[in-house]
Coordinates of C-alpha atoms in Angstrom, one line a residue:
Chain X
X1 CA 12.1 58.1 36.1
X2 CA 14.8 56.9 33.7
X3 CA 15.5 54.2 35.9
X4 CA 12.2 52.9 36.1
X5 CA 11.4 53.0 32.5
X6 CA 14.2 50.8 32.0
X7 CA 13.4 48.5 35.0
X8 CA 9.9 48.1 33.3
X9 CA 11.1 46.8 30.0
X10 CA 13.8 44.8 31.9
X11 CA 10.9 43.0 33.5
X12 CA 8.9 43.0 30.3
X13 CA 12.0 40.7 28.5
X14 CA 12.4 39.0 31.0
X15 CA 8.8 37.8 31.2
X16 CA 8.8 37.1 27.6
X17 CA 12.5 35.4 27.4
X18 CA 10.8 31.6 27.9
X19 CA 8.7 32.5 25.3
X20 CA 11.0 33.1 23.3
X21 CA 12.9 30.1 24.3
X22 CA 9.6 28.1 23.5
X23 CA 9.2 29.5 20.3
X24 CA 12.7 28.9 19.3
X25 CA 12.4 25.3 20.4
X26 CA 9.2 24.5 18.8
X27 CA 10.3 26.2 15.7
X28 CA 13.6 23.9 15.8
X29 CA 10.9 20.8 16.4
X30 CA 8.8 21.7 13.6
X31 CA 11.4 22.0 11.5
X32 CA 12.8 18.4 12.0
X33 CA 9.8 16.9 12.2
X34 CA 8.3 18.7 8.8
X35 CA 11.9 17.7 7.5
X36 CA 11.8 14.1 8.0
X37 CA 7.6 13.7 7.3
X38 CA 7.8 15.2 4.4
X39 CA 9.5 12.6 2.3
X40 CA 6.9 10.3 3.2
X41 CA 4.0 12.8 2.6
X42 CA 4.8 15.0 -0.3
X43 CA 2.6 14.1 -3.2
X44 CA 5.8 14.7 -6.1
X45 CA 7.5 11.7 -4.7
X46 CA 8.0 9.4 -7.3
X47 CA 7.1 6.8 -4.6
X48 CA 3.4 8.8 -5.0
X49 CA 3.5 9.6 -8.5
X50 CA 4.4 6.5 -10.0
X51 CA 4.9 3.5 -7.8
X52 CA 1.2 3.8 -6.1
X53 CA -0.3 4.0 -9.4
X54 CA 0.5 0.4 -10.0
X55 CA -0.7 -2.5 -8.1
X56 CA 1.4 -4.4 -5.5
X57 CA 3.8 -7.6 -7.4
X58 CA 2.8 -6.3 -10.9
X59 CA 6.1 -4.9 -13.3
X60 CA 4.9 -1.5 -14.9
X61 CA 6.9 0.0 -17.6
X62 CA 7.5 3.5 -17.2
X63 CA 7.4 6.3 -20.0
X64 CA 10.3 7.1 -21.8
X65 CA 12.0 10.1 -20.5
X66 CA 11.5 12.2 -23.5
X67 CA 10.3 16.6 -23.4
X68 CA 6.5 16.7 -21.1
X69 CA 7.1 12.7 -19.8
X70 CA 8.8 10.6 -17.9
X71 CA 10.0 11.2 -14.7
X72 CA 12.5 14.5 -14.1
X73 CA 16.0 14.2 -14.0
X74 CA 15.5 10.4 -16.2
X75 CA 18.2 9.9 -18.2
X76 CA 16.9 9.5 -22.2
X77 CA 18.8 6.5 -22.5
X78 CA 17.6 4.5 -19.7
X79 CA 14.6 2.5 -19.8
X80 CA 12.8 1.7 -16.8
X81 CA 10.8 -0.3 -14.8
X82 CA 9.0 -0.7 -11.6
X83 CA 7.2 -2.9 -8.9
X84 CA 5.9 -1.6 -6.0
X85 CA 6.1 -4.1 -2.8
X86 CA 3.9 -3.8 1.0
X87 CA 5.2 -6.4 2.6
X88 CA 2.5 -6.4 5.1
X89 CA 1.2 -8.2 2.4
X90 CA 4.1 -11.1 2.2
X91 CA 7.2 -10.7 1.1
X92 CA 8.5 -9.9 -2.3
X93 CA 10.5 -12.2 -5.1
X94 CA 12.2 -10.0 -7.7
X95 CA 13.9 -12.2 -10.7
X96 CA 15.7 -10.5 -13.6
X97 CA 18.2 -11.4 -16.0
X98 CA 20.4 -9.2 -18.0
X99 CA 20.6 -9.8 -21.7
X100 CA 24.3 -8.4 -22.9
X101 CA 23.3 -5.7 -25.1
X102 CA 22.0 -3.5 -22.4
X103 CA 23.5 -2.4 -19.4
X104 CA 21.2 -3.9 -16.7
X105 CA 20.2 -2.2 -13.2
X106 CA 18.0 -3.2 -9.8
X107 CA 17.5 -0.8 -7.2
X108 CA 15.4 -0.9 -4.1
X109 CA 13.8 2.1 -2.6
X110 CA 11.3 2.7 0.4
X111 CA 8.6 4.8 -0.2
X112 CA 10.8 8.0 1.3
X113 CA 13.1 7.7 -1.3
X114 CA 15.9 5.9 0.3
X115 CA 17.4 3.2 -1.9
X116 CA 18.4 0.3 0.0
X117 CA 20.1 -1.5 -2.4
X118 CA 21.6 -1.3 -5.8
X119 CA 23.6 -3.2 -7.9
X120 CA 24.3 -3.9 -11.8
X121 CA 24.5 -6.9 -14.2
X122 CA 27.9 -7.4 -13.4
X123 CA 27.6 -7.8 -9.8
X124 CA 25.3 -10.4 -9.8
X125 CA 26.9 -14.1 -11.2
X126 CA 25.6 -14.5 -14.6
X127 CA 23.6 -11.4 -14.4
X128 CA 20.6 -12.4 -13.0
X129 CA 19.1 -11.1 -9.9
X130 CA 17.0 -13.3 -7.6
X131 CA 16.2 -11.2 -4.7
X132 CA 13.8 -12.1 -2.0
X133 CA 12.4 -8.7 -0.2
X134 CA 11.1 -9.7 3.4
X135 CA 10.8 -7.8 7.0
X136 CA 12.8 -8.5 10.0
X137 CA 9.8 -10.6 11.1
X138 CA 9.5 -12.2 8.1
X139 CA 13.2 -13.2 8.0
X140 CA 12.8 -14.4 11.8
X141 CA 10.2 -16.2 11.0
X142 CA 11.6 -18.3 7.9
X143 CA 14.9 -18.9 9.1
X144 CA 12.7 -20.0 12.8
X145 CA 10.8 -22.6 10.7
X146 CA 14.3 -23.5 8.4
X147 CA 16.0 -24.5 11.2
X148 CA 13.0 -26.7 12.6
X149 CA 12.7 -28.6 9.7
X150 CA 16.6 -29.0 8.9
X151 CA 18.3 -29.1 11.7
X152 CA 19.4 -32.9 11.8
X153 CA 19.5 -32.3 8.1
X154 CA 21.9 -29.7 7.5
X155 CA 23.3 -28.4 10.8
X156 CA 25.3 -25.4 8.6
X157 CA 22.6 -23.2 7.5
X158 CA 24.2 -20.1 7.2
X159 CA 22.3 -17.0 7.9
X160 CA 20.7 -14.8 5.2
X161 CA 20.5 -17.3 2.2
X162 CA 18.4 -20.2 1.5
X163 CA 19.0 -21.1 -1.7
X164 CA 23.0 -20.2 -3.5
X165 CA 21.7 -17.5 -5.4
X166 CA 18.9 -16.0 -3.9
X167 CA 19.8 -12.4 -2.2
X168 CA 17.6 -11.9 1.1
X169 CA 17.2 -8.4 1.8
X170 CA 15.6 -7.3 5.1
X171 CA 13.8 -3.5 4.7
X172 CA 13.4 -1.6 7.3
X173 CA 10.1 -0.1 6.0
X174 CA 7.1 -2.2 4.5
X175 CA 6.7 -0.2 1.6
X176 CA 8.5 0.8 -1.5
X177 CA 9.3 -0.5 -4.8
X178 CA 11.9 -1.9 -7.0
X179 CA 13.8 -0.2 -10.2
X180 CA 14.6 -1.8 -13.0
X181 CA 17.1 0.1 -15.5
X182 CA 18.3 -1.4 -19.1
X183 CA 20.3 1.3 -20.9
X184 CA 20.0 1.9 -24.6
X185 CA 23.8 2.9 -26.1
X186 CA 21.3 4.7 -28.8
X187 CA 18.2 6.9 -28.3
X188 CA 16.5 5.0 -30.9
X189 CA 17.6 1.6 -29.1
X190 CA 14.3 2.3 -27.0
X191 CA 12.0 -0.7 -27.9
X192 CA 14.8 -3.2 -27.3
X193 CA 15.6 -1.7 -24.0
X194 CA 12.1 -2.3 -23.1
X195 CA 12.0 -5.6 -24.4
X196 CA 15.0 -6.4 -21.9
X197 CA 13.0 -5.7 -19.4
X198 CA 10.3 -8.0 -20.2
X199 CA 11.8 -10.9 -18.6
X200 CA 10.8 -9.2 -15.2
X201 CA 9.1 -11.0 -12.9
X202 CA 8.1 -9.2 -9.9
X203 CA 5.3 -11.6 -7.5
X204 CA 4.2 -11.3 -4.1
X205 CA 5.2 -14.7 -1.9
X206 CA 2.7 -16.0 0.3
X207 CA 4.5 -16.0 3.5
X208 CA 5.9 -19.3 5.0
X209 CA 3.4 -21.0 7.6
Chain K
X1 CA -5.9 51.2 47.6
X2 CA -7.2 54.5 49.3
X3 CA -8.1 53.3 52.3
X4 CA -5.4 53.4 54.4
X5 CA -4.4 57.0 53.3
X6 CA -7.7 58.7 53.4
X7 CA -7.8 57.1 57.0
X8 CA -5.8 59.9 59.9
X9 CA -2.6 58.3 60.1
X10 CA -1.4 57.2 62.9
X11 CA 2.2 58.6 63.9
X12 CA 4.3 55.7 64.6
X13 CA 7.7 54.8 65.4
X14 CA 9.6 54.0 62.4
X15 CA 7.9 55.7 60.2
X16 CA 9.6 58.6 58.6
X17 CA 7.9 62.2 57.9
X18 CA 8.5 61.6 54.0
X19 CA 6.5 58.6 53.8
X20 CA 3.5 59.9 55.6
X21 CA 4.0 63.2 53.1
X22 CA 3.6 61.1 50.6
X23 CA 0.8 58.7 51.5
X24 CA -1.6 62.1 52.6
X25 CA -0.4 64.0 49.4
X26 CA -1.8 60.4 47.5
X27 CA 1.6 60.3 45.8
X28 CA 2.8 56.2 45.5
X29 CA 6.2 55.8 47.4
X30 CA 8.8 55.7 45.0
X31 CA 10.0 52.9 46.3
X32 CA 9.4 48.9 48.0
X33 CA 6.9 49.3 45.1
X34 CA 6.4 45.9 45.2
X35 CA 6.2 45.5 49.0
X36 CA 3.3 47.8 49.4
X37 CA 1.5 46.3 46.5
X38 CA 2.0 43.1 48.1
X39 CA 0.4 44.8 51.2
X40 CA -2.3 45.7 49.6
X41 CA -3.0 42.7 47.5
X42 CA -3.0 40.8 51.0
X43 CA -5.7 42.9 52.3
X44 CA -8.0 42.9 49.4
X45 CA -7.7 39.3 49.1
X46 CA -8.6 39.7 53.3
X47 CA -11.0 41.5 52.7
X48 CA -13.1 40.2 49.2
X49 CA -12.2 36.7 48.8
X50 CA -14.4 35.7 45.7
X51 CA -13.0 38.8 44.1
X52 CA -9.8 38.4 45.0
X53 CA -9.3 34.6 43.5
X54 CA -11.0 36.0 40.3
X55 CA -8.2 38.6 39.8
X56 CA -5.7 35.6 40.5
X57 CA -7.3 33.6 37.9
X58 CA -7.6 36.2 35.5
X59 CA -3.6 37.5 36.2
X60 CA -2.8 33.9 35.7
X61 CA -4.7 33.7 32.1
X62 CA -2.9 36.9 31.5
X63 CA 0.4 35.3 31.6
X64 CA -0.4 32.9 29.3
X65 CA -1.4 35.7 26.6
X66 CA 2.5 35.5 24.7
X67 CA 0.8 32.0 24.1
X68 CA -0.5 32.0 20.7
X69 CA 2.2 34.4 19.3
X70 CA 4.3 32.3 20.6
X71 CA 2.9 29.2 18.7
X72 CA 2.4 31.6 15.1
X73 CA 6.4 32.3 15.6
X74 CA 7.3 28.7 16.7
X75 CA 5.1 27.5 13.3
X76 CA 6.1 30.4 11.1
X77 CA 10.2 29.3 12.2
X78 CA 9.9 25.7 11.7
X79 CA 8.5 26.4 8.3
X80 CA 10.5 28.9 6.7
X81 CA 13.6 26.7 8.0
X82 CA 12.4 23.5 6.5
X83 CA 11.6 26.0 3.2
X84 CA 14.7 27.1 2.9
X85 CA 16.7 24.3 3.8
X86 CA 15.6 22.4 1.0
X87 CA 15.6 25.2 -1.9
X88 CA 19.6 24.6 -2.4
X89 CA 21.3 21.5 -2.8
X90 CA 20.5 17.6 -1.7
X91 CA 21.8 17.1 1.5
X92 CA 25.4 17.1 2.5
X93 CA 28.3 14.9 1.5
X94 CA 29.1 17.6 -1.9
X95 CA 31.5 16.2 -4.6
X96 CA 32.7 19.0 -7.0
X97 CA 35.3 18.2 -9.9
X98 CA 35.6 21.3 -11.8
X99 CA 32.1 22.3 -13.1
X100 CA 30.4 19.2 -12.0
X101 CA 28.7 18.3 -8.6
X102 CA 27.8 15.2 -7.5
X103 CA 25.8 13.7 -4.3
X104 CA 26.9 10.3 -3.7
X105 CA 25.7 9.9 -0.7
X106 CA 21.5 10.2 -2.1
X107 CA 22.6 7.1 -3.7
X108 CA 22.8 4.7 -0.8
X109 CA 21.3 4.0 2.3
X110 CA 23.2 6.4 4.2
X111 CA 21.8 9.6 2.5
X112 CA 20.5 11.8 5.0
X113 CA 17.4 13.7 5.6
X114 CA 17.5 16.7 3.8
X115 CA 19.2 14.9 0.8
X116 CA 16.1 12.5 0.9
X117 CA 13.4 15.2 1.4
X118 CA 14.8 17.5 -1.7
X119 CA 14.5 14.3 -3.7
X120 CA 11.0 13.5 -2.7
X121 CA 10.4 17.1 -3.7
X122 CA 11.7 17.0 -7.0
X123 CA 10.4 13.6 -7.6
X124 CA 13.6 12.5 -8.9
X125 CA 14.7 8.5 -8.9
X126 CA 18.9 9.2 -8.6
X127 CA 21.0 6.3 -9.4
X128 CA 21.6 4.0 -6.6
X129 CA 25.3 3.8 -5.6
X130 CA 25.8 0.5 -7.3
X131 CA 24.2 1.8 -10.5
X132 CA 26.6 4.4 -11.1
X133 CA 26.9 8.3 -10.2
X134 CA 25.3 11.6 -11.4
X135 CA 27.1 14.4 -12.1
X136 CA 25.3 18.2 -12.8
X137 CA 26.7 20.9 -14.3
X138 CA 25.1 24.4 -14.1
X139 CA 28.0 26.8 -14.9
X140 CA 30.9 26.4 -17.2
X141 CA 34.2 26.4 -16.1
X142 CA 34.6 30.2 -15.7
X143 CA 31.5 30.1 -13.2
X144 CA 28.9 31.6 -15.8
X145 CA 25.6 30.5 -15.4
X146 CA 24.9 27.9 -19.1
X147 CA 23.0 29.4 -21.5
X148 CA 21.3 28.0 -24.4
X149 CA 21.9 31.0 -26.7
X150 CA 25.9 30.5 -26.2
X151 CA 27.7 27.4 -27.6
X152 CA 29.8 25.1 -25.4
X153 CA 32.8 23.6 -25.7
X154 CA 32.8 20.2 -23.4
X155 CA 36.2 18.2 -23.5
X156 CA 37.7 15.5 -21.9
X157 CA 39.1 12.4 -21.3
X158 CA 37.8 8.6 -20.7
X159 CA 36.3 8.1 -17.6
X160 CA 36.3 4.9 -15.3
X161 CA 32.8 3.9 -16.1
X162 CA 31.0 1.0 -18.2
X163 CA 28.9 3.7 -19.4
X164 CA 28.6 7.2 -19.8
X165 CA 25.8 9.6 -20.9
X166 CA 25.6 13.3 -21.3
X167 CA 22.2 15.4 -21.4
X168 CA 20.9 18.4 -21.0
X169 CA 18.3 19.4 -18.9
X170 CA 15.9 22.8 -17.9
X171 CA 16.2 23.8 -14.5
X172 CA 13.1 21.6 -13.6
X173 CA 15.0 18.8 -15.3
X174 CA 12.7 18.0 -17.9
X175 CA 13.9 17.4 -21.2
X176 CA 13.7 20.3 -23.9
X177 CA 12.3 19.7 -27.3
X178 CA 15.1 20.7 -29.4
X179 CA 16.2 20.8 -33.2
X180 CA 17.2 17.5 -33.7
X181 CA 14.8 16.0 -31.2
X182 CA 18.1 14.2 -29.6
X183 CA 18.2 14.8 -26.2
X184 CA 21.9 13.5 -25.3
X185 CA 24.8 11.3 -26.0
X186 CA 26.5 8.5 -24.9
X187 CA 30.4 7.3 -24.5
X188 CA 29.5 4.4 -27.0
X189 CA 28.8 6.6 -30.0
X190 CA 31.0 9.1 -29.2
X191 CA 33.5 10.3 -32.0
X192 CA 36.9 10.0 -30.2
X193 CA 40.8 11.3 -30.8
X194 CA 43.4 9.0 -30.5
X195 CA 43.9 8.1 -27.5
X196 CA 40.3 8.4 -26.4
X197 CA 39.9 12.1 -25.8
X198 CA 37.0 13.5 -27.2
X199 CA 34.9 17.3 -27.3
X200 CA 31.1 17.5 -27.6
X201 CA 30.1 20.8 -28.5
X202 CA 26.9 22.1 -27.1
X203 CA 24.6 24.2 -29.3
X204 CA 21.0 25.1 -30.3
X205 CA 22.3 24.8 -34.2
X206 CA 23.8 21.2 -35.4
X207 CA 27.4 21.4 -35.4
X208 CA 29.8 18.8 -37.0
X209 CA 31.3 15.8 -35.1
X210 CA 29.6 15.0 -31.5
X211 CA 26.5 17.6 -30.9
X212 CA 24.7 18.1 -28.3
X213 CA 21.4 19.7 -29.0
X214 CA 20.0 22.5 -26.5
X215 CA 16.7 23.8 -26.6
X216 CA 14.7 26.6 -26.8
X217 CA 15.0 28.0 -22.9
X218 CA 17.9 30.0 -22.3
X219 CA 19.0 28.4 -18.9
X220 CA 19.8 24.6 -18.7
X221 CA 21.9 22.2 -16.9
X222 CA 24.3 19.3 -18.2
X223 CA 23.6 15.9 -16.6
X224 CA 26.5 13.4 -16.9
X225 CA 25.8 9.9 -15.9
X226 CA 28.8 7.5 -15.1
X227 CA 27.1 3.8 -15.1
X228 CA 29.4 1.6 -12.8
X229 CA 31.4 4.5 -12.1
X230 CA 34.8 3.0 -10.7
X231 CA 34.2 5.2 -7.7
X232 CA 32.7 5.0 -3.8
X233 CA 30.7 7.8 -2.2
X234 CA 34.2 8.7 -0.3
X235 CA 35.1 11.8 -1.5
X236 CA 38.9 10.7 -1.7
X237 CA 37.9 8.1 -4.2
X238 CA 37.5 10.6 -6.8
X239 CA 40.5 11.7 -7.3
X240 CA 41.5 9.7 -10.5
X241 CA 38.4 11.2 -11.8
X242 CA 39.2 13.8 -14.8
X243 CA 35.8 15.3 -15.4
X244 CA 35.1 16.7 -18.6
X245 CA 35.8 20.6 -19.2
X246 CA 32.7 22.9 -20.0
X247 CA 34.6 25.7 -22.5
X248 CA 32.1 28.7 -23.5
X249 CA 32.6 30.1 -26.7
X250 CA 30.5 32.4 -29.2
X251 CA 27.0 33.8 -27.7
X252 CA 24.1 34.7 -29.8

């Protein structure tokens, strides 16, 4: 009798065992899938709080971070501003200059979060930023049409830049936005800060035909 | 199923006295269980064919009834993993110098995905790797937990940065109204030793010298921000880095 009591739930686990499996499995699934969706969907991003609140090629000055504003985790001293780019829509032309007083910042983020690229005042020659934000097709296709039209003229065209100063930078994702940060050595320094950067521009190019 | 035993059975070769006791006494052999189910399975499909494929659907639809606990468990794991993987801190790639813990890697391109899905979460914009690096404190040096109603000693030396700010943040990292309505300091107006060392105390009331106000809720974190940090995201690139000590003293 024993015997067959245990025979019975032998059977019984073994029946359920690919269940088991399957639920593992599928829980393992959901998990990397919720895991990498969710950057993309949550609504706290600051891609979704802030960046889709202002229209595509249009600098928006951000709150200062200061108790009940700005964005968490914002250092008071920084001042900052944003664009938000869809390059579905053509690709993006950030230009900036750094005046000396305050330490000067660009960053580009998708809209998960991920910064592409980053870089201060110092990096760039002179302090300015000229930075052209396109998609691999985008890039194909301007450097396609480059060397049609100057390729008698100027059989060195290296890859990547098309004027001396001008930073190309491929995304991998059409949507996201650039950061601009000017610090403020004082917490009063605010307004100048933000008067930095007013010399943003941040416009949508129409894309090469 | 009691056809065959309510029948006079036959005495035939091979078959022993037990089993024929058994089948007239109605008592199922104890054992090729399975065999004589088969047996009979075979003749009632024989004899009631509609019947028969009816129980075979219905046994098959019976297997499949773990189905939708299966799919509540599968849902209920991949949840509470994804929860709790992203309740502690974001992502790998950890750089701790005394008090102070710092993700490089959420600054770059390279950060990976839980790092980028407890950022999303917390709606944070962290310093890209060629602005500078973050650094968080939420325990002093002994391992205590900060807390507003104690005073802090933090000390240190200059660090290889353009820049540097300190503040103080809740546990939300929001900014906390405070006395002086000051919410941190940076290297620039820092009062400074020879030789560049210099201690910030940390304190609800002003204190003299550099002060860093804390506010009203008792638990907070210290946020130091090292613009153009001299540093990579290698870990091994940190280890000119003196980070500032975080002393406790008197507690109200």
């Amino acid at each position: 009798m024993m015997r067959r009591e245990t025979d019975f739930w032998l059977d019984r686990t073994l029946d359920l065992l690919p269940w088991l499996l399957a639920a593992l499995l599928g829980g393992v699934a959901l998990h990397l899938l919720t895991l990498l969706a969710l950057p993309r969907l949550t609504p706290s991003s600051a891609y979704r709080r802030l960046a889709l609140k202002t229209p595509v090629g249009q600098v928006a000055l951000l709150p200062r971070a200061a108790p009940g504003t700005g964005p968490s985790f914002s250092d008071p001293f920084a001042t900052l501003a944003l664009c938000r780019f869809d390059l579905s829509l053509g690709p993006l032309r950030l230009r900036a200059r750094a005046d000396n007083d305050h330490p000067f910042s660009v960053s580009v983020r998708l809209a998960d979060g991920t910064i592409i690229y980053s870089a201060n005042d110092r990096q760039t020659p002179k302090g300015s930023f000229n930075i052209l934000i396109v998609t691999q097709a985008q890039a194909d296709a301007s450097d396609l049409q480059r060397d049609n039209a100057g390729a008698d003229e100027n059989a060195a065209g290296d890859a990547g830049t098309v004027n001396e100063d001008e930073l190309r930078l491929i995304s991998p994702a059409k949507a996201g936005f650039a950061l601009f940060r000017a610090l403020s050595l004082r917490e009063s320094d605010y307004d100048a800060a933000a008067a930095a950067l007013a010399s943003v521009e941040c416009a949508v190019e129409k894309p090469a035909r | 199923m009691g056809a065959a035993a309510s029948l006079p059975a036959p005495v035939a070769p091979g078959v022993s006295s037990e089993t024929l006791a058994r089948q007239s006494a109605f008592v199922p052999p104890m054992r090729s269980r399975s065999k004589s189910r088969c047996f009979r399975a075979a003749q009632f499909a024989e004899n009631h064919p509609a019947r028969a494929e009816k129980r075979r659907r219905e046994r098959a639809l019976s297997r499949l009834k773990p189905l939708p606990a299966a799919a509540f468990a599968a849902l209920a794991l991949g949840v509470a993993a994804t929860a709790l993987s992203l309740r502690g801190e974001p992502g790998f790639g950890a750089v701790r110098l005394g008090a102070w813990t710092s993700f490089p890697r959420i600054g770059g391109a390279d950060i990976d995905p839980y790092g980028r899905a407890v950022v999303a979460l917390g709606g944070a914009m962290p310093l890209g790797e060629g602005e500078g690096l973050a650094f968080v404190a939420d325990r002093d040096d002994d391992g205590r937990a900060l807390d507003s109603r104690c005073d802090y000693l933090i000390s240190g030396a200059a660090l290889p940065a353009r820049l540097w700010t300190l503040s103080a943040y809740d546990l939300e990292g929001r900014l906390r109204p405070n006395e002086a309505d000051r919410h941190g300091l940076t290297s620039v107006g820092l009062l400074r030793r020879k030789g560049g060392d210099f201690a910030i105390a940390a304190a609800r009331a002003a204190r003299p010298g550099n002060w860093l106000p804390l506010g009203e809720k008792s638990r907070f974190l210290l946020v130091l921000r090292a613009y153009e940090a001299g540093a990579s995201s290698l870990a091994g690139a940190f280890e000119g880095w003196n980070a500032p000590k975080i002393a406790r003293g008197d507690c109200s």
